[in-house]
Amino acid sequence: MGFAHSSKHGQLTINSVALMGKAWRVQNLAEMWSRTTRGASLPIPGAAGRKSRNRKGDEIVHPMMLRVLGVNPTTGAEVADPFAQLAANMVALEAVAVNPTGNAGHAISWALANGTTRAGSCWVQNWVVADDENTAINIVNFDLVIPAGGLT
């Protein structure tokens, strides 16, 4: 349905839910390579140049897009009632959408295409669901917050 998951994409797992599967797929996993650093160089008035300032690693927020289909989540097969299956798939994704109590956040891992895995903790914010016309597809936009600024 417009997106073919391949080994190029790897696997993103939040709270034990793999987000690159048969029924739901992150559409912009390459966003995970983005980084942010707080602090900027300071222009020196009256002199040619800039003074490099200390930089601090900051939390990073990845705007993610998830496409959820009304198909069987384990096989990707068509089902008798795709709208009922879409609802069931959305309920299954509540394990990602609803943050845990406490300060630890969700466990997250990112299996890269080269076989290595990066892990850490994360929070999910702004889980916004949009209906994709009259089909059994939902588009979910959410902010993936990684407090450590990246996964290790």
GROMACS .gro file of C-alpha atoms in nm:
model
  152
    1MET     CA    1   0.000   0.000   0.000
    2GLY     CA    2   0.259   0.255  -0.105
    3PHE     CA    3   0.540   0.157   0.132
    4ALA     CA    4   0.767  -0.144   0.120
    5HIS     CA    5   0.956  -0.217   0.440
    6SER     CA    6   1.305  -0.341   0.360
    7SER     CA    7   1.629  -0.409   0.542
    8LYS     CA    8   1.732  -0.046   0.468
    9HIS     CA    9   1.486   0.077   0.728
   10GLY     CA   10   1.580  -0.133   1.029
   11GLN     CA   11   1.339  -0.177   1.321
   12LEU     CA   12   1.223   0.072   1.582
   13THR     CA   13   1.075  -0.083   1.895
   14ILE     CA   14   0.905   0.116   2.171
   15ASN     CA   15   0.778  -0.059   2.484
   16SER     CA   16   0.822  -0.399   2.314
   17VAL     CA   17   0.607  -0.294   2.014
   18ALA     CA   18   0.791  -0.319   1.682
   19LEU     CA   19   0.688  -0.019   1.472
   20MET     CA   20   0.798  -0.156   1.136
   21GLY     CA   21   0.553  -0.440   1.089
   22LYS     CA   22   0.277  -0.575   0.870
   23ALA     CA   23  -0.004  -0.356   1.006
   24TRP     CA   24   0.185  -0.039   1.104
   25ARG     CA   25   0.501   0.123   0.978
   26VAL     CA   26   0.696   0.435   1.063
   27GLN     CA   27   0.713   0.631   0.738
   28ASN     CA   28   1.014   0.846   0.826
   29LEU     CA   29   1.255   0.629   1.023
   30ALA     CA   30   1.552   0.818   0.873
   31GLU     CA   31   1.451   1.104   1.107
   32MET     CA   32   1.619   0.902   1.385
   33TRP     CA   33   1.961   1.007   1.246
   34SER     CA   34   1.889   1.373   1.333
   35ARG     CA   35   2.077   1.531   1.625
   36THR     CA   36   2.054   1.853   1.822
   37THR     CA   37   2.300   2.049   2.033
   38ARG     CA   38   2.228   2.349   2.250
   39GLY     CA   39   2.468   2.642   2.245
   40ALA     CA   40   2.606   2.855   1.967
   41SER     CA   41   2.929   3.027   1.878
   42LEU     CA   42   2.957   3.391   1.983
   43PRO     CA   43   3.051   3.656   1.724
   44ILE     CA   44   3.331   3.879   1.855
   45PRO     CA   45   3.238   4.246   1.800
   46GLY     CA   46   3.507   4.442   1.618
   47ALA     CA   47   3.710   4.129   1.533
   48ALA     CA   48   3.709   3.882   1.251
   49GLY     CA   49   3.598   3.556   1.401
   50ARG     CA   50   3.379   3.380   1.652
   51LYS     CA   51   3.439   3.238   1.995
   52SER     CA   52   3.336   2.877   2.025
   53ARG     CA   53   3.104   2.827   2.319
   54ASN     CA   54   3.046   2.517   2.527
   55ARG     CA   55   2.784   2.290   2.380
   56LYS     CA   56   2.545   2.075   2.577
   57GLY     CA   57   2.373   1.765   2.453
   58ASP     CA   58   2.000   1.821   2.485
   59GLU     CA   59   1.694   1.604   2.454
   60ILE     CA   60   1.588   1.552   2.097
   61VAL     CA   61   1.235   1.545   1.964
   62HIS     CA   62   1.176   1.345   1.647
   63PRO     CA   63   0.849   1.421   1.465
   64MET     CA   64   0.739   1.075   1.352
   65MET     CA   65   0.467   0.955   1.116
   66LEU     CA   66   0.313   0.610   1.158
   67ARG     CA   67   0.082   0.452   0.902
   68VAL     CA   68  -0.164   0.204   1.054
   69LEU     CA   69  -0.354  -0.037   0.829
   70GLY     CA   70  -0.666  -0.244   0.891
   71VAL     CA   71  -0.495  -0.575   0.815
   72ASN     CA   72  -0.387  -0.872   1.023
   73PRO     CA   73  -0.097  -0.744   1.235
   74THR     CA   74   0.112  -1.062   1.216
   75THR     CA   75   0.061  -1.163   0.853
   76GLY     CA   76  -0.052  -0.844   0.681
   77ALA     CA   77  -0.337  -1.042   0.527
   78GLU     CA   78  -0.668  -0.882   0.440
   79VAL     CA   79  -0.940  -0.945   0.698
   80ALA     CA   80  -1.321  -0.968   0.673
   81ASP     CA   81  -1.376  -0.636   0.850
   82PRO     CA   82  -1.075  -0.405   0.797
   83PHE     CA   83  -1.231  -0.122   1.001
   84ALA     CA   84  -1.271  -0.349   1.305
   85GLN     CA   85  -0.912  -0.467   1.257
   86LEU     CA   86  -0.793  -0.107   1.230
   87ALA     CA   87  -0.958  -0.039   1.567
   88ALA     CA   88  -0.788  -0.347   1.715
   89ASN     CA   89  -0.451  -0.234   1.576
   90MET     CA   90  -0.498   0.113   1.725
   91VAL     CA   91  -0.574  -0.044   2.064
   92ALA     CA   92  -0.254  -0.251   2.035
   93LEU     CA   93  -0.059   0.070   1.971
   94GLU     CA   94  -0.180   0.220   2.299
   95ALA     CA   95   0.122   0.043   2.451
   96VAL     CA   96   0.326   0.306   2.266
   97ALA     CA   97   0.089   0.602   2.288
   98VAL     CA   98   0.027   0.592   2.663
   99ASN     CA   99   0.337   0.683   2.863
  100PRO     CA  100   0.421   0.490   3.180
  101THR     CA  101   0.396   0.645   3.522
  102GLY     CA  102   0.720   0.752   3.684
  103ASN     CA  103   1.026   0.915   3.534
  104ALA     CA  104   1.180   0.631   3.334
  105GLY     CA  105   0.976   0.652   3.013
  106HIS     CA  106   0.940   0.371   2.761
  107ALA     CA  107   1.226   0.142   2.667
  108ILE     CA  108   1.326   0.203   2.305
  109SER     CA  109   1.559   0.019   2.070
  110TRP     CA  110   1.657   0.083   1.713
  111ALA     CA  111   1.798  -0.211   1.518
  112LEU     CA  112   2.004  -0.061   1.237
  113ALA     CA  113   2.037  -0.209   0.891
  114ASN     CA  114   2.401  -0.302   0.963
  115GLY     CA  115   2.296  -0.532   1.249
  116THR     CA  116   2.385  -0.308   1.542
  117THR     CA  117   2.126  -0.196   1.796
  118ARG     CA  118   2.094   0.133   1.980
  119ALA     CA  119   1.883   0.159   2.295
  120GLY     CA  120   1.765   0.403   2.558
  121SER     CA  121   1.448   0.549   2.698
  122CYS     CA  122   1.187   0.773   2.540
  123TRP     CA  123   0.858   0.952   2.583
  124VAL     CA  124   0.579   0.975   2.327
  125GLN     CA  125   0.405   1.313   2.302
  126ASN     CA  126   0.131   1.462   2.087
  127TRP     CA  127  -0.018   1.135   1.955
  128VAL     CA  128  -0.244   1.278   1.681
  129VAL     CA  129  -0.451   1.042   1.467
  130ALA     CA  130  -0.592   1.136   1.127
  131ASP     CA  131  -0.826   0.930   0.912
  132ASP     CA  132  -0.690   0.858   0.564
  133GLU     CA  133  -1.004   0.927   0.358
  134ASN     CA  134  -1.260   0.643   0.362
  135THR     CA  135  -1.010   0.358   0.380
  136ALA     CA  136  -0.909   0.142   0.673
  137ILE     CA  137  -0.591   0.343   0.726
  138ASN     CA  138  -0.498   0.587   1.001
  139ILE     CA  139  -0.203   0.823   0.989
  140VAL     CA  140  -0.055   0.887   1.334
  141ASN     CA  141   0.180   1.180   1.389
  142PHE     CA  142   0.365   1.190   1.719
  143ASP     CA  143   0.671   1.339   1.881
  144LEU     CA  144   0.930   1.088   1.997
  145VAL     CA  145   1.126   1.249   2.279
  146ILE     CA  146   1.465   1.101   2.366
  147PRO     CA  147   1.584   1.269   2.689
  148ALA     CA  148   1.948   1.169   2.643
  149GLY     CA  149   1.967   1.337   2.300
  150GLY     CA  150   2.015   1.005   2.120
  151LEU     CA  151   2.032   0.632   2.164
  152THR     CA  152   2.352   0.450   2.259
   0.00000   0.00000   0.00000
